[in-house]
Short mmCIF file of C-alpha atoms and ligand atoms in Angstrom, two decimals:
data_model
loop_
_atom_site.label_atom_id
_atom_site.label_comp_id
_atom_site.label_asym_id
_atom_site.label_seq_id
_atom_site.Cartn_x
_atom_site.Cartn_y
_atom_site.Cartn_z
CA UNK A 1 -73.58 28.71 15.08
CA UNK A 2 -71.46 26.68 12.60
CA UNK A 3 -72.95 26.56 9.16
CA UNK A 4 -73.75 23.13 7.76
CA UNK A 5 -72.53 22.76 4.13
CA UNK A 6 -74.69 20.58 1.89
CA UNK A 7 -72.57 18.83 -0.77
CA UNK A 8 -73.57 17.10 -4.01
CA UNK A 9 -71.32 14.42 -5.43
CA UNK A 10 -71.21 13.97 -9.25
CA UNK A 11 -69.39 10.72 -10.21
CA UNK A 12 -69.44 7.99 -7.57
CA UNK A 13 -66.55 5.84 -8.79
CA UNK A 14 -62.95 5.18 -7.56
CA UNK A 15 -61.81 8.64 -6.44
CA UNK A 16 -65.26 9.42 -4.84
CA UNK A 17 -65.05 6.30 -2.66
CA UNK A 18 -61.33 6.35 -2.21
CA UNK A 19 -60.89 9.97 -1.16
CA UNK A 20 -63.79 12.45 -1.14
CA UNK A 21 -66.54 10.48 0.63
CA UNK A 22 -64.45 9.00 3.50
CA UNK A 23 -62.67 12.33 4.18
CA UNK A 24 -65.74 14.59 3.87
CA UNK A 25 -67.75 12.32 6.12
CA UNK A 26 -65.26 12.95 8.92
CA UNK A 27 -66.09 16.71 8.92
CA UNK A 28 -68.76 17.89 11.38
CA UNK A 29 -70.02 20.77 9.31
CA UNK A 30 -70.67 18.81 6.10
CA UNK A 31 -73.74 16.91 4.94
CA UNK A 32 -73.52 14.57 1.92
CA UNK A 33 -76.93 15.49 0.54
CA UNK A 34 -76.96 14.40 -3.14
CA UNK A 35 -75.31 11.74 -5.26
CA UNK A 36 -75.22 11.47 -9.03
CA UNK A 37 -73.82 8.80 -11.35
CA UNK A 38 -74.84 7.71 -14.79
CA UNK A 39 -74.71 4.18 -13.24
CA UNK A 40 -77.51 4.56 -10.67
CA UNK A 41 -76.35 1.75 -8.37
CA UNK A 42 -73.09 3.57 -7.71
CA UNK A 43 -74.96 6.67 -6.52
CA UNK A 44 -77.33 4.51 -4.39
CA UNK A 45 -74.35 2.64 -2.86
CA UNK A 46 -72.50 5.86 -2.08
CA UNK A 47 -75.61 7.29 -0.38
CA UNK A 48 -76.07 4.11 1.64
CA UNK A 49 -72.54 4.31 2.97
CA UNK A 50 -71.96 8.05 3.38
CA UNK A 51 -75.20 10.03 2.70
CA UNK A 52 -77.67 11.71 4.97
CA UNK A 53 -80.94 9.70 5.36
CA UNK A 54 -82.86 11.96 2.94
CA UNK A 55 -80.03 12.39 0.46
CA UNK A 56 -81.22 12.54 -3.18
CA UNK A 57 -80.11 10.13 -5.99
CA UNK A 58 -79.70 11.38 -9.56
CA UNK A 59 -78.45 9.91 -12.88
CA UNK A 60 -78.38 13.35 -14.61
CA UNK A 61 -76.15 15.99 -13.09
CA UNK A 62 -78.33 18.83 -14.43
CA UNK A 63 -81.15 17.65 -12.19
CA UNK A 64 -78.77 17.64 -9.18
CA UNK A 65 -77.75 21.21 -9.92
CA UNK A 66 -81.31 22.43 -9.75
CA UNK A 67 -81.27 21.74 -5.95
CA UNK A 68 -80.84 25.16 -4.51
CA UNK A 69 -80.09 23.87 -1.07
CA UNK A 70 -76.71 22.48 -2.23
CA UNK A 71 -73.76 24.78 -1.44
CA UNK A 72 -70.96 22.74 -2.88
CA UNK A 73 -70.47 20.25 -5.73
CA UNK A 74 -67.59 17.77 -6.20
CA UNK A 75 -66.98 16.83 -9.88
CA UNK A 76 -65.52 13.31 -9.85
CA UNK A 77 -66.16 12.17 -13.38
CA UNK A 78 -63.69 11.23 -16.19
CA UNK A 79 -61.70 14.18 -17.56
CA UNK A 80 -63.92 14.69 -20.58
CA UNK A 81 -66.74 16.11 -18.51
CA UNK A 82 -64.79 18.09 -15.87
CA UNK A 83 -65.23 21.44 -17.74
CA UNK A 84 -68.89 21.01 -18.78
CA UNK A 85 -70.09 19.93 -15.31
CA UNK A 86 -67.88 22.28 -13.31
CA UNK A 87 -68.99 25.33 -15.37
CA UNK A 88 -72.64 24.37 -15.02
CA UNK A 89 -72.21 23.92 -11.27
CA UNK A 90 -70.54 27.33 -10.85
CA UNK A 91 -73.30 28.91 -12.94
CA UNK A 92 -75.82 27.20 -10.69
CA UNK A 93 -74.27 29.04 -7.76
CA UNK A 94 -72.24 26.19 -6.19
CA UNK A 95 -68.65 26.16 -5.01
CA UNK A 96 -66.81 23.46 -6.99
CA UNK A 97 -64.03 21.01 -6.22
CA UNK A 98 -63.13 19.23 -9.49
CA UNK A 99 -60.77 16.26 -9.72
CA UNK A 100 -57.39 16.56 -11.43
CA UNK A 101 -56.50 17.28 -14.13
CA UNK A 102 -58.51 20.57 -14.25
CA UNK A 103 -59.89 19.54 -17.71
CA UNK A 104 -59.20 17.46 -20.81
CA UNK A 105 -57.78 20.57 -22.61
CA UNK A 106 -56.24 23.80 -21.61
CA UNK A 107 -59.00 25.76 -23.46
CA UNK A 108 -61.59 24.07 -21.29
CA UNK A 109 -59.61 24.77 -18.18
CA UNK A 110 -59.45 28.48 -19.18
CA UNK A 111 -63.32 28.49 -19.51
CA UNK A 112 -63.59 26.97 -15.98
CA UNK A 113 -61.31 29.67 -14.56
CA UNK A 114 -63.47 32.34 -16.25
CA UNK A 115 -66.66 30.78 -14.90
CA UNK A 116 -65.26 30.89 -11.39
CA UNK A 117 -64.37 34.58 -11.79
CA UNK A 118 -67.71 35.40 -13.39
CA UNK A 119 -69.83 33.71 -10.77
CA UNK A 120 -67.68 34.65 -7.74
CA UNK A 121 -67.90 31.02 -6.55
CA UNK A 122 -64.85 29.17 -5.38
CA UNK A 123 -63.23 26.60 -7.67
CA UNK A 124 -60.44 24.26 -6.73
CA UNK A 125 -58.78 21.14 -8.24
CA UNK A 126 -58.03 17.90 -6.49
CA UNK A 127 -54.20 18.02 -6.30
CA UNK A 128 -54.17 16.07 -3.07
CA UNK A 129 -50.40 15.51 -3.02
CA UNK A 130 -49.89 19.06 -1.85
CA UNK A 131 -51.54 18.09 1.43
CA UNK A 132 -49.07 15.28 2.25
CA UNK A 133 -46.82 16.08 5.35
CA UNK A 134 -43.59 15.93 3.25
CA UNK A 135 -45.07 18.38 0.63
CA UNK A 136 -46.34 20.82 3.25
CA UNK A 137 -43.00 20.95 5.05
CA UNK A 138 -41.13 21.31 1.82
CA UNK A 139 -43.36 24.18 0.80
CA UNK A 140 -42.66 25.94 4.08
CA UNK A 141 -38.97 25.42 3.54
CA UNK A 142 -39.18 26.87 0.01
CA UNK A 143 -41.24 29.82 1.22
CA UNK A 144 -38.70 30.49 3.96
CA UNK A 145 -35.94 30.70 1.33
CA UNK A 146 -34.03 27.64 2.64
CA UNK A 147 -33.40 26.43 -0.95
CA UNK A 148 -32.70 29.96 -2.37
CA UNK A 149 -33.75 30.46 -5.93
CA UNK A 150 -34.73 27.12 -7.52
CA UNK A 151 -33.29 26.85 -11.05
CA UNK A 152 -33.51 23.09 -11.70
CA UNK A 153 -36.16 20.56 -10.85
CA UNK A 154 -37.40 17.14 -11.68
CA UNK A 155 -41.04 16.07 -11.56
CA UNK A 156 -41.36 12.36 -10.98
CA UNK A 157 -44.30 10.17 -12.01
CA UNK A 158 -42.79 6.83 -12.88
CA UNK A 159 -44.42 3.45 -12.41
CA UNK A 160 -42.82 0.20 -13.47
CA UNK A 161 -46.09 -1.56 -14.36
CA UNK A 162 -49.21 0.09 -12.93
CA UNK A 163 -51.54 0.84 -15.77
CA UNK A 164 -55.08 1.78 -14.55
CA UNK A 165 -57.30 -0.75 -16.28
CA UNK A 166 -60.68 0.30 -14.82
CA UNK A 167 -62.97 3.09 -16.12
CA UNK A 168 -61.86 5.01 -19.19
CA UNK A 169 -58.16 5.75 -18.35
CA UNK A 170 -56.86 4.14 -21.51
CA UNK A 171 -59.33 6.07 -23.75
CA UNK A 172 -57.73 9.08 -25.47
CA UNK A 173 -61.07 10.59 -26.31
CA UNK A 174 -62.47 10.54 -22.74
CA UNK A 175 -59.23 11.41 -20.83
CA UNK A 176 -57.17 13.49 -23.25
CA UNK A 177 -54.05 11.40 -22.65
CA UNK A 178 -52.36 8.68 -20.53
CA UNK A 179 -49.82 8.86 -17.65
CA UNK A 180 -48.83 12.46 -18.43
CA UNK A 181 -52.30 13.91 -17.84
CA UNK A 182 -53.12 11.27 -15.12
CA UNK A 183 -50.00 11.22 -12.84
CA UNK A 184 -47.59 13.55 -14.57
CA UNK A 185 -50.10 16.25 -13.68
CA UNK A 186 -49.68 15.60 -9.86
CA UNK A 187 -45.83 15.71 -10.12
CA UNK A 188 -45.84 18.90 -12.21
CA UNK A 189 -48.40 20.60 -9.93
CA UNK A 190 -46.17 19.82 -6.91
CA UNK A 191 -43.08 21.10 -8.64
CA UNK A 192 -44.52 24.41 -9.83
CA UNK A 193 -46.07 24.99 -6.38
CA UNK A 194 -42.73 24.47 -4.66
CA UNK A 195 -40.93 26.70 -7.13
CA UNK A 196 -43.82 29.14 -7.01
CA UNK A 197 -43.12 29.75 -10.67
CA UNK A 198 -46.02 29.75 -13.14
CA UNK A 199 -44.39 31.42 -16.18
CA UNK A 200 -43.33 28.78 -18.72
CA UNK A 201 -41.36 30.01 -21.75
CA UNK A 202 -40.74 26.90 -23.88
CA UNK A 203 -41.65 23.21 -23.71
CA UNK A 204 -40.27 20.21 -25.49
CA UNK A 205 -41.83 16.76 -25.13
CA UNK A 206 -42.06 13.18 -26.37
CA UNK A 207 -44.73 10.48 -25.93
CA UNK A 208 -44.28 6.79 -26.31
CA UNK A 209 -46.53 3.81 -27.13
CA UNK A 210 -43.83 1.21 -26.55
CA UNK A 211 -45.35 -1.27 -24.10
CA UNK A 212 -49.06 -0.56 -24.55
CA UNK A 213 -49.46 -3.06 -27.31
CA UNK A 214 -48.16 -6.11 -25.29
CA UNK A 215 -50.53 -8.93 -24.56
CA UNK A 216 -50.70 -10.43 -21.06
CA UNK A 217 -48.45 -7.82 -19.56
CA UNK A 218 -47.50 -7.94 -15.85
CA UNK A 219 -49.54 -5.14 -14.22
CA UNK A 220 -50.66 -4.10 -10.83
CA UNK A 221 -54.25 -4.03 -11.89
CA UNK A 222 -54.24 -7.02 -14.23
CA UNK A 223 -53.16 -7.19 -17.87
CA UNK A 224 -54.46 -4.35 -20.06
CA UNK A 225 -56.29 -4.73 -23.33
CA UNK A 226 -53.95 -3.50 -26.10
CA UNK A 227 -56.95 -2.81 -28.34
CA UNK A 228 -58.31 -0.26 -25.78
CA UNK A 229 -54.94 1.36 -24.98
CA UNK A 230 -55.13 4.45 -27.21
CA UNK A 231 -53.22 6.81 -24.90
CA UNK A 232 -49.41 6.95 -24.49
CA UNK A 233 -47.67 4.63 -22.00
CA UNK A 234 -44.91 7.15 -21.20
CA UNK A 235 -44.30 10.87 -21.81
CA UNK A 236 -41.27 13.00 -21.04
CA UNK A 237 -40.91 16.76 -21.13
CA UNK A 238 -38.43 19.62 -20.60
CA UNK A 239 -39.94 22.89 -19.50
CA UNK A 240 -37.92 26.11 -19.48
CA UNK A 241 -39.43 28.94 -17.46
CA UNK A 242 -39.27 32.70 -18.19
CA UNK A 243 -36.48 33.07 -15.63
CA UNK A 244 -34.47 30.23 -17.11
CA UNK A 245 -35.40 27.70 -14.42
CA UNK A 246 -35.59 24.23 -16.01
CA UNK A 247 -37.91 21.30 -15.14
CA UNK A 248 -37.54 17.70 -16.39
CA UNK A 249 -40.89 15.96 -16.20
CA UNK A 250 -40.95 12.14 -16.39
CA UNK A 251 -44.21 10.19 -16.50
CA UNK A 252 -45.06 6.54 -17.21
CA UNK A 253 -47.52 3.80 -16.22
CA UNK A 254 -45.15 1.11 -17.57
CA UNK A 255 -41.40 1.64 -17.87
CA UNK A 256 -38.45 -0.71 -17.63
CA UNK A 257 -36.88 1.17 -14.76
CA UNK A 258 -36.07 0.51 -11.10
CA UNK A 259 -36.02 4.24 -10.43
CA UNK A 260 -39.73 4.51 -9.68
CA UNK A 261 -41.16 7.48 -7.84
CA UNK A 262 -44.60 9.04 -8.20
CA UNK A 263 -46.10 12.43 -7.20
CA UNK A 264 -42.68 13.68 -6.07
CA UNK A 265 -40.26 16.37 -7.02
CA UNK A 266 -36.57 17.05 -6.65
CA UNK A 267 -35.46 20.63 -6.41
CA UNK A 268 -32.06 22.32 -6.78
CA UNK A 269 -31.63 25.88 -5.57
CA UNK A 270 -28.87 28.35 -5.06
CA UNK A 271 -28.79 27.69 -1.30
CA UNK A 272 -29.77 23.99 -1.00
CA UNK A 273 -31.52 21.12 -2.75
CA UNK A 274 -34.38 18.83 -1.67
CA UNK A 275 -35.88 15.54 -2.69
CA UNK A 276 -38.68 13.39 -1.45
CA UNK A 277 -36.82 10.07 -1.36
CA UNK A 278 -37.25 8.23 1.91
CA UNK A 279 -39.42 11.02 3.19
CA UNK A 280 -37.92 14.48 2.78
CA UNK A 281 -34.21 15.25 2.42
CA UNK A 282 -32.40 18.57 2.24
CA UNK A 283 -28.87 18.72 0.84
CA UNK A 284 -26.38 21.62 0.81
CA UNK A 285 -23.02 22.91 1.81
CA UNK A 286 -21.96 24.47 5.12
CA UNK A 287 -18.41 25.43 6.27
CA UNK A 288 -16.95 23.99 3.01
CA UNK A 289 -18.61 20.57 3.74
CA UNK A 290 -21.63 18.92 2.15
CA UNK A 291 -24.54 17.96 4.37
CA UNK A 292 -27.74 15.89 3.96
CA UNK A 293 -30.62 16.33 6.40
CA UNK A 294 -33.56 14.02 6.77
CA UNK A 295 -36.77 15.71 8.09
CA UNK A 296 -38.51 13.66 10.80
CA UNK A 297 -42.07 13.37 9.57
CA UNK A 298 -43.43 10.58 11.72
CA UNK A 299 -43.41 12.51 14.98
CA UNK A 300 -46.50 14.50 14.16
CA UNK A 301 -46.99 18.23 13.54
CA UNK A 302 -49.39 20.89 14.78
CA UNK A 303 -52.54 19.24 13.33
CA UNK A 304 -51.60 15.96 15.11
CA UNK A 305 -51.25 17.74 18.47
CA UNK A 306 -54.60 19.45 17.92
CA UNK A 307 -56.20 16.06 17.45
CA UNK A 308 -56.78 16.56 13.65
CA UNK A 309 -55.92 13.93 11.01
CA UNK A 310 -52.78 14.47 9.09
CA UNK A 311 -53.75 12.19 6.25
CA UNK A 312 -53.49 14.06 2.92
CA UNK A 313 -57.14 13.52 1.75
CA UNK A 314 -58.47 14.56 5.20
CA UNK A 315 -56.34 17.73 5.17
CA UNK A 316 -57.33 18.49 1.64
CA UNK A 317 -61.02 18.28 2.39
CA UNK A 318 -60.70 20.15 5.71
CA UNK A 319 -58.80 23.03 4.07
CA UNK A 320 -61.29 23.22 1.21
CA UNK A 321 -64.32 23.52 3.47
CA UNK A 322 -62.38 26.03 5.64
CA UNK A 323 -61.65 28.11 2.53
CA UNK A 324 -65.40 28.34 1.87
CA UNK A 325 -66.30 28.94 5.44
CA UNK A 326 -63.71 31.67 6.04
CA UNK A 327 -63.79 33.08 2.49
CA UNK A 328 -60.16 32.29 1.89
CA UNK A 329 -58.41 31.51 -1.37
CA UNK A 330 -58.27 27.73 -1.82
CA UNK A 331 -54.78 26.17 -1.51
CA UNK A 332 -55.01 24.96 -5.17
CA UNK A 333 -56.10 27.98 -7.27
CA UNK A 334 -57.69 27.69 -10.75
CA UNK A 335 -54.86 29.90 -12.17
CA UNK A 336 -52.23 27.45 -10.94
CA UNK A 337 -54.08 24.40 -12.23
CA UNK A 338 -54.59 26.13 -15.64
CA UNK A 339 -50.85 26.52 -16.06
CA UNK A 340 -50.36 22.80 -15.26
CA UNK A 341 -52.86 21.96 -18.00
CA UNK A 342 -51.22 24.40 -20.45
CA UNK A 343 -47.78 22.74 -19.94
CA UNK A 344 -49.17 19.22 -20.26
CA UNK A 345 -50.90 20.20 -23.50
CA UNK A 346 -47.68 21.77 -24.80
CA UNK A 347 -45.84 18.49 -24.14
CA UNK A 348 -48.47 16.60 -26.13
CA UNK A 349 -48.32 19.20 -28.93
CA UNK A 350 -44.51 19.08 -29.05
CA UNK A 351 -44.55 15.24 -29.14
CA UNK A 352 -47.00 15.41 -32.04
CA UNK A 353 -45.17 18.03 -34.14
CA UNK A 354 -41.57 17.28 -33.13
CA UNK A 355 -41.14 20.99 -32.36
CA UNK A 356 -40.77 23.06 -29.24
CA UNK A 357 -43.83 24.96 -28.08
CA UNK A 358 -43.27 28.60 -27.08
CA UNK A 359 -45.62 30.48 -24.64
CA UNK A 360 -46.42 34.11 -25.13
CA UNK A 361 -46.45 35.41 -21.60
N1 NAD B 401 -56.55 12.87 -7.11
C1 NAD B 401 -56.14 11.68 -7.49
O1 NAD B 401 -55.12 11.24 -7.08
C2 NAD B 401 -57.03 10.91 -8.41
C3 NAD B 401 -56.98 9.48 -8.43
C4 NAD B 401 -57.85 8.82 -9.31
C5 NAD B 401 -58.67 9.52 -10.18
N2 NAD B 401 -58.68 10.85 -10.17
C6 NAD B 401 -59.51 11.62 -11.07
O2 NAD B 401 -60.85 11.40 -10.75
C7 NAD B 401 -61.64 11.30 -12.02
C8 NAD B 401 -62.45 10.03 -11.94
O3 NAD B 401 -61.61 8.94 -11.82
P1 NAD B 401 -62.05 7.58 -11.13
O4 NAD B 401 -60.86 6.77 -10.91
O5 NAD B 401 -62.93 7.89 -10.01
O6 NAD B 401 -62.89 6.95 -12.36
P2 NAD B 401 -64.11 5.89 -12.20
O7 NAD B 401 -64.34 5.37 -13.60
O8 NAD B 401 -63.80 4.96 -11.12
O9 NAD B 401 -65.33 6.84 -11.72
C9 NAD B 401 -65.93 7.88 -12.46
C10 NAD B 401 -67.47 7.75 -12.22
O10 NAD B 401 -68.08 8.80 -12.89
C11 NAD B 401 -69.30 8.33 -13.49
N3 NAD B 401 -69.64 9.25 -14.59
C12 NAD B 401 -69.12 9.31 -15.87
N4 NAD B 401 -69.69 10.33 -16.51
C13 NAD B 401 -70.66 10.87 -15.70
C14 NAD B 401 -71.57 11.94 -15.81
N5 NAD B 401 -71.62 12.71 -16.95
N6 NAD B 401 -72.41 12.22 -14.76
C15 NAD B 401 -72.35 11.52 -13.65
N7 NAD B 401 -71.45 10.49 -13.46
C16 NAD B 401 -70.64 10.17 -14.46
C17 NAD B 401 -68.94 6.90 -13.94
O11 NAD B 401 -70.08 6.16 -14.12
C18 NAD B 401 -68.06 6.46 -12.75
O12 NAD B 401 -68.81 5.85 -11.71
C19 NAD B 401 -60.66 11.43 -13.19
O13 NAD B 401 -60.67 12.71 -13.69
C20 NAD B 401 -59.32 11.10 -12.55
O14 NAD B 401 -58.25 11.79 -13.18
C21 NAD B 401 -57.93 11.55 -9.31
#
């Protein structure tokens, strides 16, 4: 008989309602059994929409973790509490999916990884862009060697004017940074995963507070409050890996640029290149001629023909529950997510000191 997994949700805000709850509730072997938010109405509302009839409501996550019947906990709070809550949940014997970035600092991310290893419970991080169709096909192409050895890449996280004005995204103390740690993190995760290269050697970065102090700015989510905007509005980095491969990371919530692209990467390898413009494109050379191929993504893949949703959040949640059920390694491992956090932190440090940051691998 299929095991039913009882899940507790900690943090019932934007990402809980936008991704985790709708996608988890489509799975037959999952029961949304407990909801916690420091704002009680949010937990109550989430239960009403997605919870089982007898689901519990909490305002203190420590109380939720005492429920021994819960198998899995999703940590969907602001970055400042990712490590504290995830470690407590692992120690309480739960498998944990924590939202991205892994933690506010690399040291906290390291403690999360160690807690996962110590407890033997599974830990994964919500890098949902890996589960898009274009990403999964590109990963397969990379693994099959179609691009050869990838020695140059760009990680794109550029918005023209889309500063998140809800919650605590502008608060340095609670988030640890701005667009770099918020959306740069997705683009970098995707890039490292495609390259399958987690050995950084040296990082150089800059951060900018150029547009954050403007009043009445044009913005997708309404004008921001310059007084509250303590994080950077843009950050850029250059990452050189142990094998010499070089990554340019560009991230901004507000940049005067028409070249906008988010949660995407461009890759250049010895055999071919790839980018995620207009879907997925491969470029290379054959018979002394250059070629560009576009991969057809709208026709549906294996999941589609098996009647399964191909939407990234649905695939992400399905694969996470499968990893627990079949005792597999989650697609996003804590080790990989830790390296993302270490590189982001090195970019912030380099921006602060004006010096390159060297890793001792
Ligand atoms: N994967 C993605 O693409 C994606 C997108 C958006 C946000 N996120 C991540 O999700 C996290 C939350 O972002 P959001 O947009 O949902 O923010 P949000 O402000 O909308 O929601 C966070 C919720 O957590 C609650 N909360 C805060 N501290 C708590 C605590 N100690 N215990 C219980 N509840 C607590 C808040 O009251 C709020 O309801 C952030 O880390 C963010 O980076 C990921």
